[in-house]
Short mmCIF file of C-alpha atoms in Angstrom, two decimals:
data_model
loop_
_atom_site.label_atom_id
_atom_site.label_comp_id
_atom_site.label_asym_id
_atom_site.label_seq_id
_atom_site.Cartn_x
_atom_site.Cartn_y
_atom_site.Cartn_z
CA MET A 1 -82.67 40.08 49.90
CA LYS A 2 -79.54 41.96 51.15
CA ILE A 3 -78.18 41.48 54.68
CA THR A 4 -75.01 41.83 56.67
CA PHE A 5 -74.24 39.14 59.21
CA GLU A 6 -71.78 37.90 61.82
CA ARG A 7 -69.81 35.12 60.21
CA GLU A 8 -69.37 33.09 63.36
CA LYS A 9 -73.23 33.03 64.27
CA LEU A 10 -74.30 32.00 60.81
CA LEU A 11 -71.54 29.29 60.72
CA GLN A 12 -72.81 27.87 64.11
CA ALA A 13 -76.39 27.80 62.84
CA LEU A 14 -75.47 26.04 59.69
CA GLN A 15 -73.34 23.41 61.54
CA THR A 16 -76.49 22.66 63.38
CA ALA A 17 -78.64 22.57 60.32
CA ALA A 18 -76.09 20.21 58.66
CA ALA A 19 -77.25 17.50 61.02
CA VAL A 20 -80.62 17.64 59.34
CA VAL A 21 -79.74 18.33 55.66
CA PRO A 22 -79.62 14.96 53.75
CA THR A 23 -76.57 14.06 51.72
CA ARG A 24 -78.64 11.96 49.34
CA THR A 25 -82.15 12.89 48.45
CA PRO A 26 -84.63 12.49 45.56
CA LYS A 27 -85.48 16.22 46.40
CA PRO A 28 -82.30 18.27 45.80
CA VAL A 29 -83.79 21.37 47.16
CA LEU A 30 -83.51 19.77 50.65
CA GLU A 31 -79.79 19.89 50.38
CA ASN A 32 -80.17 23.56 51.15
CA ALA A 33 -81.22 25.60 54.15
CA ARG A 34 -83.68 28.35 53.81
CA LEU A 35 -82.88 31.83 55.19
CA ASP A 36 -85.82 34.21 55.76
CA CYS A 37 -85.12 37.73 56.75
CA LYS A 38 -88.29 39.85 57.17
CA ASP A 39 -90.47 41.52 59.72
CA GLY A 40 -87.60 42.28 62.06
CA GLU A 41 -86.26 38.78 62.32
CA CYS A 42 -84.01 36.26 60.45
CA VAL A 43 -84.87 32.51 60.56
CA LEU A 44 -82.88 29.66 59.23
CA GLN A 45 -84.78 26.47 58.36
CA ALA A 46 -83.63 22.97 57.40
CA THR A 47 -85.53 19.71 56.97
CA ASP A 48 -85.32 16.23 55.51
CA LEU A 49 -89.13 15.97 55.74
CA GLU A 50 -88.82 13.81 58.87
CA VAL A 51 -86.69 16.14 61.09
CA GLY A 52 -87.09 19.89 60.83
CA LEU A 53 -85.09 22.69 62.41
CA ARG A 54 -86.14 26.31 62.78
CA CYS A 55 -83.79 28.74 64.57
CA GLU A 56 -83.61 32.46 64.78
CA LEU A 57 -80.27 34.22 63.98
CA GLU A 58 -78.84 37.11 65.90
CA GLY A 59 -76.37 39.65 64.69
CA VAL A 60 -78.07 40.19 61.38
CA GLU A 61 -78.69 43.64 59.68
CA THR A 62 -81.38 43.44 57.07
CA GLU A 63 -81.06 46.13 54.35
CA VAL A 64 -83.52 44.37 51.92
CA PRO A 65 -85.88 41.76 53.26
CA GLY A 66 -86.43 38.53 51.54
CA GLU A 67 -85.47 34.85 51.39
CA ALA A 68 -82.64 32.70 50.02
CA LEU A 69 -81.64 29.10 49.87
CA LEU A 70 -78.15 28.36 51.00
CA PRO A 71 -76.13 25.22 49.82
CA VAL A 72 -75.29 24.21 53.39
CA ARG A 73 -71.87 22.48 52.98
CA LEU A 74 -70.50 25.00 50.43
CA VAL A 75 -71.51 27.93 52.47
CA MET A 76 -70.11 26.36 55.69
CA GLN A 77 -66.82 25.65 54.03
CA THR A 78 -66.63 29.23 52.82
CA LEU A 79 -67.38 30.70 56.29
CA ARG A 80 -64.86 28.35 57.94
CA GLU A 81 -62.04 29.59 55.61
CA SER A 82 -62.95 33.29 55.99
CA ARG A 83 -61.36 35.38 58.64
CA GLU A 84 -63.68 38.30 58.42
CA GLU A 85 -66.00 39.06 61.36
CA LYS A 86 -68.90 40.32 59.10
CA LEU A 87 -69.97 39.37 55.64
CA HIS A 88 -72.62 40.43 53.19
CA LEU A 89 -75.18 38.26 51.50
CA GLU A 90 -77.36 39.08 48.59
CA SER A 91 -80.04 36.87 46.94
CA THR A 92 -81.77 37.35 43.60
CA GLY A 93 -84.04 34.35 44.04
CA THR A 94 -82.01 31.65 42.34
CA THR A 95 -78.46 33.12 42.93
CA VAL A 96 -76.80 33.98 46.25
CA LEU A 97 -73.75 36.21 46.48
CA LEU A 98 -71.63 35.99 49.51
CA LEU A 99 -69.32 39.07 49.78
CA GLY A 100 -66.36 39.91 51.89
CA SER A 101 -64.06 42.92 51.79
CA ARG A 102 -61.70 41.14 49.36
CA SER A 103 -63.80 38.06 48.31
CA GLU A 104 -66.84 37.13 46.28
CA PHE A 105 -68.72 33.78 46.04
CA GLN A 106 -71.61 33.13 43.89
CA PHE A 107 -73.91 30.08 44.44
CA PRO A 108 -76.77 29.07 42.07
CA THR A 109 -79.75 27.82 44.10
CA PRO A 110 -83.31 26.63 43.62
CA ASP A 111 -86.22 28.89 44.06
CA PRO A 112 -86.77 29.56 47.84
CA LEU A 113 -90.45 28.98 47.26
CA GLU A 114 -89.88 25.37 46.54
CA TYR A 115 -88.58 24.68 49.92
CA PRO A 116 -91.08 23.14 52.51
CA GLU A 117 -91.95 25.39 55.44
CA VAL A 118 -90.78 24.18 59.02
CA PRO A 119 -93.68 25.28 61.29
CA ARG A 120 -93.25 27.58 64.32
CA PHE A 121 -94.05 26.21 67.75
CA SER A 122 -97.72 27.14 68.24
CA ALA A 123 -99.00 24.54 70.76
CA GLU A 124 -101.01 25.90 73.63
CA THR A 125 -100.76 22.69 75.69
CA TYR A 126 -97.46 20.93 76.17
CA HIS A 127 -95.05 19.36 78.58
CA GLN A 128 -92.20 21.34 80.03
CA ILE A 129 -88.75 19.90 80.96
CA ALA A 130 -85.40 21.31 82.00
CA SER A 131 -82.95 21.45 79.11
CA ARG A 132 -80.24 19.63 81.14
CA LEU A 133 -82.56 16.85 82.03
CA LEU A 134 -83.82 16.32 78.53
CA ARG A 135 -80.25 16.16 77.21
CA GLN A 136 -79.31 13.69 79.91
CA MET A 137 -82.31 11.53 78.99
CA ILE A 138 -81.07 11.49 75.39
CA VAL A 139 -77.39 10.81 76.06
CA ARG A 140 -78.14 7.95 78.52
CA THR A 141 -80.68 6.06 76.23
CA ALA A 142 -80.02 6.80 72.54
CA PHE A 143 -77.06 4.44 72.34
CA ALA A 144 -79.35 1.53 73.08
CA ALA A 145 -81.64 2.17 70.10
CA ASP A 146 -81.35 -0.02 67.04
CA PRO A 147 -81.88 1.99 63.72
CA GLN A 148 -81.39 -1.02 61.67
CA SER A 149 -84.25 -2.96 63.22
CA THR A 150 -87.18 -4.08 61.12
CA ARG A 151 -89.30 -3.11 64.20
CA TYR A 152 -89.33 0.63 63.50
CA ALA A 153 -90.09 1.50 67.07
CA LEU A 154 -86.79 0.17 68.15
CA GLY A 155 -85.07 2.69 65.89
CA GLY A 156 -85.76 5.69 68.26
CA VAL A 157 -86.20 6.79 71.83
CA TYR A 158 -89.54 6.19 73.55
CA PHE A 159 -90.87 9.08 75.63
CA GLU A 160 -93.60 8.51 78.22
CA LEU A 161 -94.80 11.76 79.80
CA GLY A 162 -96.97 11.73 82.87
CA GLU A 163 -98.28 14.62 84.96
CA LYS A 164 -95.14 14.95 87.02
CA THR A 165 -92.74 12.39 85.75
CA GLY A 166 -91.33 11.51 82.36
CA HIS A 167 -89.42 8.42 81.02
CA ALA A 168 -87.06 8.00 78.14
CA VAL A 169 -86.42 4.40 77.07
CA ALA A 170 -84.44 2.78 74.26
CA THR A 171 -83.66 -0.84 73.48
CA ASP A 172 -82.40 -3.05 70.76
CA GLY A 173 -83.81 -6.25 72.27
CA ARG A 174 -80.56 -7.20 74.02
CA ARG A 175 -80.20 -4.22 76.36
CA MET A 176 -82.51 -1.46 77.57
CA ALA A 177 -81.73 1.94 78.87
CA ILE A 178 -84.18 4.01 80.97
CA GLN A 179 -83.91 7.48 82.47
CA GLU A 180 -86.62 9.15 84.40
CA GLY A 181 -86.95 12.73 85.62
CA PRO A 182 -89.50 15.43 86.63
CA VAL A 183 -91.65 17.17 83.96
CA GLU A 184 -94.47 19.60 84.17
CA ARG A 185 -97.77 19.24 82.20
CA MET A 186 -99.02 22.65 80.87
CA GLY A 187 -102.62 22.65 80.21
CA GLU A 188 -104.38 19.42 79.17
CA HIS A 189 -101.51 18.08 76.97
CA GLN A 190 -102.12 14.28 76.46
CA PRO A 191 -99.49 12.56 74.31
CA GLY A 192 -101.10 9.22 74.90
CA GLU A 193 -99.34 6.04 76.17
CA GLY A 194 -95.94 7.32 74.77
CA VAL A 195 -94.24 8.35 71.53
CA VAL A 196 -91.04 7.17 69.78
CA LEU A 197 -88.76 9.98 68.55
CA PRO A 198 -86.53 9.05 65.57
CA LEU A 199 -82.83 8.56 66.43
CA ARG A 200 -81.62 11.33 63.97
CA GLY A 201 -84.00 13.64 65.67
CA VAL A 202 -82.87 12.99 69.26
CA GLN A 203 -79.22 13.28 68.09
CA LEU A 204 -80.16 16.79 66.75
CA LEU A 205 -81.70 17.64 70.01
CA GLU A 206 -78.56 16.64 71.87
CA ARG A 207 -76.67 19.20 69.83
CA VAL A 208 -79.24 21.94 70.42
CA LEU A 209 -79.94 21.41 74.11
CA GLY A 210 -77.90 23.09 76.74
CA ASP A 211 -76.77 21.98 80.26
CA GLY A 212 -78.84 24.61 82.15
CA GLU A 213 -82.31 24.54 83.65
CA ASP A 214 -83.94 26.54 80.90
CA PRO A 215 -87.39 25.02 80.16
CA VAL A 216 -87.95 23.13 76.93
CA LYS A 217 -91.59 22.87 75.54
CA LEU A 218 -92.57 19.52 74.12
CA ALA A 219 -95.89 19.05 72.29
CA VAL A 220 -97.16 15.99 70.52
CA GLN A 221 -99.88 16.32 67.91
CA ASP A 222 -100.92 14.86 64.43
CA GLY A 223 -98.15 12.26 64.25
CA SER A 224 -95.19 14.63 65.15
CA ALA A 225 -93.43 16.06 68.08
CA GLN A 226 -92.39 19.76 68.32
CA LEU A 227 -89.84 21.09 70.86
CA GLN A 228 -89.16 24.72 71.53
CA ILE A 229 -85.71 25.34 72.90
CA GLY A 230 -85.17 29.15 73.38
CA SER A 231 -85.35 30.61 69.85
CA THR A 232 -84.96 27.13 68.23
CA THR A 233 -87.84 24.84 67.23
CA VAL A 234 -87.29 21.21 66.32
CA THR A 235 -90.04 19.14 64.59
CA LEU A 236 -89.76 15.36 64.48
CA ARG A 237 -92.03 12.82 62.63
CA LEU A 238 -92.95 10.12 65.15
CA LEU A 239 -91.85 6.52 64.44
CA GLU A 240 -94.69 4.16 64.02
CA GLY A 241 -95.03 0.66 65.55
CA ARG A 242 -95.56 -0.64 69.11
CA PHE A 243 -92.74 -0.03 71.61
CA PRO A 244 -92.15 -3.00 74.12
CA ASN A 245 -93.65 -2.83 77.57
CA TRP A 246 -90.51 -1.74 79.33
CA ARG A 247 -91.89 -2.19 82.78
CA ASN A 248 -92.32 -5.92 82.12
CA VAL A 249 -88.52 -6.37 81.45
CA PHE A 250 -87.19 -5.94 84.92
CA PRO A 251 -86.16 -9.23 86.52
CA LYS A 252 -88.94 -10.62 88.78
CA ARG A 253 -86.58 -12.72 90.98
CA GLU A 254 -85.74 -11.66 94.43
CA ASN A 255 -82.44 -11.54 96.39
CA PRO A 256 -79.90 -10.43 93.89
CA VAL A 257 -76.31 -9.83 94.55
CA VAL A 258 -75.98 -6.05 95.00
CA LEU A 259 -72.65 -4.35 94.49
CA GLN A 260 -71.73 -0.68 94.75
CA LEU A 261 -69.12 -0.02 92.16
CA ASN A 262 -66.99 2.92 91.12
CA VAL A 263 -67.87 3.87 87.57
CA GLY A 264 -64.39 4.71 86.40
CA GLU A 265 -62.87 1.60 87.81
CA PHE A 266 -65.65 -0.67 86.48
CA LEU A 267 -65.33 0.99 83.02
CA SER A 268 -61.59 0.58 83.04
CA VAL A 269 -61.48 -3.20 83.81
CA THR A 270 -64.28 -3.84 81.31
CA ARG A 271 -62.42 -2.03 78.55
CA GLN A 272 -59.30 -4.09 79.44
CA ALA A 273 -61.08 -7.39 79.42
CA ALA A 274 -62.69 -6.48 76.01
CA ILE A 275 -59.35 -5.95 74.29
CA MET A 276 -59.06 -9.71 73.55
CA THR A 277 -62.65 -10.17 72.20
CA ASP A 278 -63.23 -10.24 68.40
CA GLU A 279 -66.12 -10.33 65.96
CA ASN A 280 -66.60 -14.09 66.63
CA HIS A 281 -66.21 -13.96 70.42
CA ARG A 282 -67.79 -10.84 71.86
CA SER A 283 -68.30 -11.94 75.43
CA VAL A 284 -66.66 -11.22 78.75
CA VAL A 285 -67.32 -13.49 81.80
CA TYR A 286 -67.93 -11.59 85.02
CA THR A 287 -67.14 -13.81 87.86
CA LEU A 288 -67.86 -12.87 91.57
CA THR A 289 -65.57 -14.50 94.05
CA SER A 290 -64.68 -13.75 97.63
CA GLY A 291 -63.35 -10.09 97.58
CA ASN A 292 -63.07 -10.01 93.78
CA MET A 293 -64.68 -9.60 90.48
CA VAL A 294 -62.71 -11.42 87.84
CA LEU A 295 -63.34 -10.40 84.15
CA SER A 296 -62.13 -12.94 81.66
CA SER A 297 -62.34 -13.31 77.85
CA ARG A 298 -60.92 -15.44 75.07
CA GLY A 299 -60.77 -14.50 71.40
CA SER A 300 -60.25 -16.72 68.44
CA ARG A 301 -57.38 -14.60 67.21
CA PHE A 302 -55.88 -12.44 69.97
CA GLY A 303 -55.51 -14.69 72.98
CA GLU A 304 -57.05 -14.52 76.57
CA SER A 305 -57.36 -11.78 79.22
CA ARG A 306 -58.10 -11.88 82.94
CA VAL A 307 -58.56 -8.63 84.96
CA GLU A 308 -59.52 -8.39 88.60
CA LEU A 309 -61.51 -5.74 90.46
CA PRO A 310 -61.64 -5.78 94.23
CA ILE A 311 -65.31 -5.80 95.50
CA PRO A 312 -67.09 -6.15 98.86
CA TYR A 313 -68.46 -9.66 98.20
CA GLU A 314 -68.21 -12.80 100.40
CA GLY A 315 -70.86 -15.02 98.90
CA GLU A 316 -70.71 -18.14 96.67
CA GLU A 317 -69.05 -17.91 93.26
CA LEU A 318 -71.32 -16.50 90.59
CA SER A 319 -70.74 -15.88 86.88
CA VAL A 320 -72.57 -14.09 84.07
CA ARG A 321 -71.51 -13.65 80.45
CA LEU A 322 -72.13 -10.29 78.78
CA ASP A 323 -71.20 -8.36 75.73
CA PRO A 324 -68.68 -5.78 76.97
CA ARG A 325 -69.69 -3.23 74.32
CA PHE A 326 -73.09 -2.82 76.18
CA MET A 327 -71.45 -2.32 79.48
CA ILE A 328 -69.01 0.17 77.95
CA ASP A 329 -71.75 2.13 76.25
CA PHE A 330 -73.55 2.43 79.52
CA LEU A 331 -70.72 3.30 81.85
CA ARG A 332 -69.04 5.89 79.61
CA VAL A 333 -72.09 8.26 79.81
CA LEU A 334 -71.73 8.35 83.56
CA ASP A 335 -69.24 10.44 85.75
CA ASP A 336 -66.14 8.49 86.26
CA GLU A 337 -66.19 9.53 90.01
CA GLY A 338 -69.76 8.35 90.40
CA THR A 339 -71.15 5.12 91.89
CA VAL A 340 -73.43 2.53 90.14
CA THR A 341 -75.39 -0.13 91.88
CA TRP A 342 -75.03 -3.44 89.98
CA LYS A 343 -77.52 -6.30 90.64
CA VAL A 344 -76.77 -9.80 89.49
CA TRP A 345 -79.03 -12.86 89.83
CA GLY A 346 -77.19 -15.53 87.89
CA PRO A 347 -76.00 -16.65 84.47
CA ASN A 348 -79.46 -16.79 82.89
CA THR A 349 -81.03 -13.48 84.21
CA ALA A 350 -80.44 -9.92 82.91
CA VAL A 351 -78.16 -7.81 85.04
CA LEU A 352 -79.48 -4.54 86.24
CA ALA A 353 -77.46 -1.32 86.90
CA VAL A 354 -78.98 1.59 88.73
CA THR A 355 -77.88 5.08 89.70
CA ASP A 356 -79.27 7.40 92.32
CA ASP A 357 -80.67 9.78 89.75
CA GLY A 358 -83.21 7.61 88.15
CA TYR A 359 -81.07 5.73 85.47
CA ASN A 360 -81.54 2.00 84.92
CA HIS A 361 -79.74 -0.23 82.44
CA LEU A 362 -80.43 -3.80 81.68
CA VAL A 363 -78.31 -6.23 79.71
CA MET A 364 -79.35 -9.70 78.66
CA PRO A 365 -76.76 -12.45 79.35
CA LEU A 366 -75.09 -14.38 76.64
CA ASP A 367 -75.44 -18.12 76.21
CA PRO A 368 -73.16 -19.70 78.89
CA ALA A 369 -72.29 -22.40 76.31
CA SER A 370 -70.77 -19.90 73.99
CA ALA A 371 -66.98 -19.50 73.87
CA ALA A 372 -65.59 -16.96 76.31
#
C-alpha cells in the first residue's frame, strides 16, 4: 500500500480510535488500528472485541491500494510532533513507513490479515435519533452507571426504544438518571424490552457524536448494537443481565415539596458545602426552612460548613441527607442558567430532580443517623 494523507485528518481519526484500542490485551494485534485503502475509499478500523469503530478517512490519495496495521499510540505521537500538512505512508505487510519531506519512521507491525474485521452498518430496519439528542442522553446518564458492579447490567446505559419515544437510563443502585426524547422507528425494528450498552462504548459515542440534528441509525441484533453516525460506524457488544425496572423507582408518595431552583446557584452551594466532607463523612444535610435552604456538613478532619440558598419556601422545616457528589454530577451536565424542579418528600424518601426537556434524576437519601 502507498498513500498520501492529510496529517491532521488521520491524527483526529487515530485519537478517536485510541479510545477503543486496549492498553493491555492478550492479543497484541488489537493494540493497532487497521487502515484499508481500496476501491476508492480509505477506512480506519479499531476494536477491543467488545467495542468496534469503523470510520472513512477523507483527504487520502491512494497510489497503491492495500492495507496496513498502525501502532496507534506511536503513530499518533509522530503525527502530533510533525508540522507537515501532508505525509506519505507505505506498507509492505509487516512494516509501515511514514515519510515526510525531511523525516522517515519505520514501524514493524503484525500481518493485517490477523486483525478482526469491524462490520459495516448493513441493517435494513433500525431506529433513528438526532445526533444532538443521543449525545445528550449519554452525557446526562452515563455518570450514574457503575462499571465496578457485580451486576453487569449496571455497568452501562440502558436504552429502551419505542415507536416514537426513547429512554436512556443508568443507575448504580444509589441514584438513577433518566433522559427521554423522540425517536423514529424505521421498518419493523424491534430491539425488545431494552438493551444495555457498555460504558466504554457510550463514552466513545460521546466523542463521535455531534451537536447537530443529523440522524443517527441504531440497530440491535445478535447480541450487539450498531450505530451509523455519518461516515462512522460503531459496534457495541451488549451487556448481559437484567436491568432494574426503572419505572418502579419513582416515589409513590403524594404532595412533595416542589422547588424551582437555578442550576448554577444550586451547584455552587452544593460544591461549597461538600468542601468539608471526607471519605468517612460524605453527606450534606439539605434543610428547608422559611425562605432558605441550608446546606450543612461536618467532616472528621476538616471541620464544618454551613451555606444558605434563598428559596421560595414557607412550610415546615424539612431535612434530607444526600451524597453531594451525586448532586454535583447531575447539576454539572446542565446549563448554569437553566432551572431544575426539585421534589422533596422527607428524610427517608428519594429526592427527584426534573427538567423541562425530559430529564429525571433520583438520589436515595443517606441514613439520618450517620454523621453529617
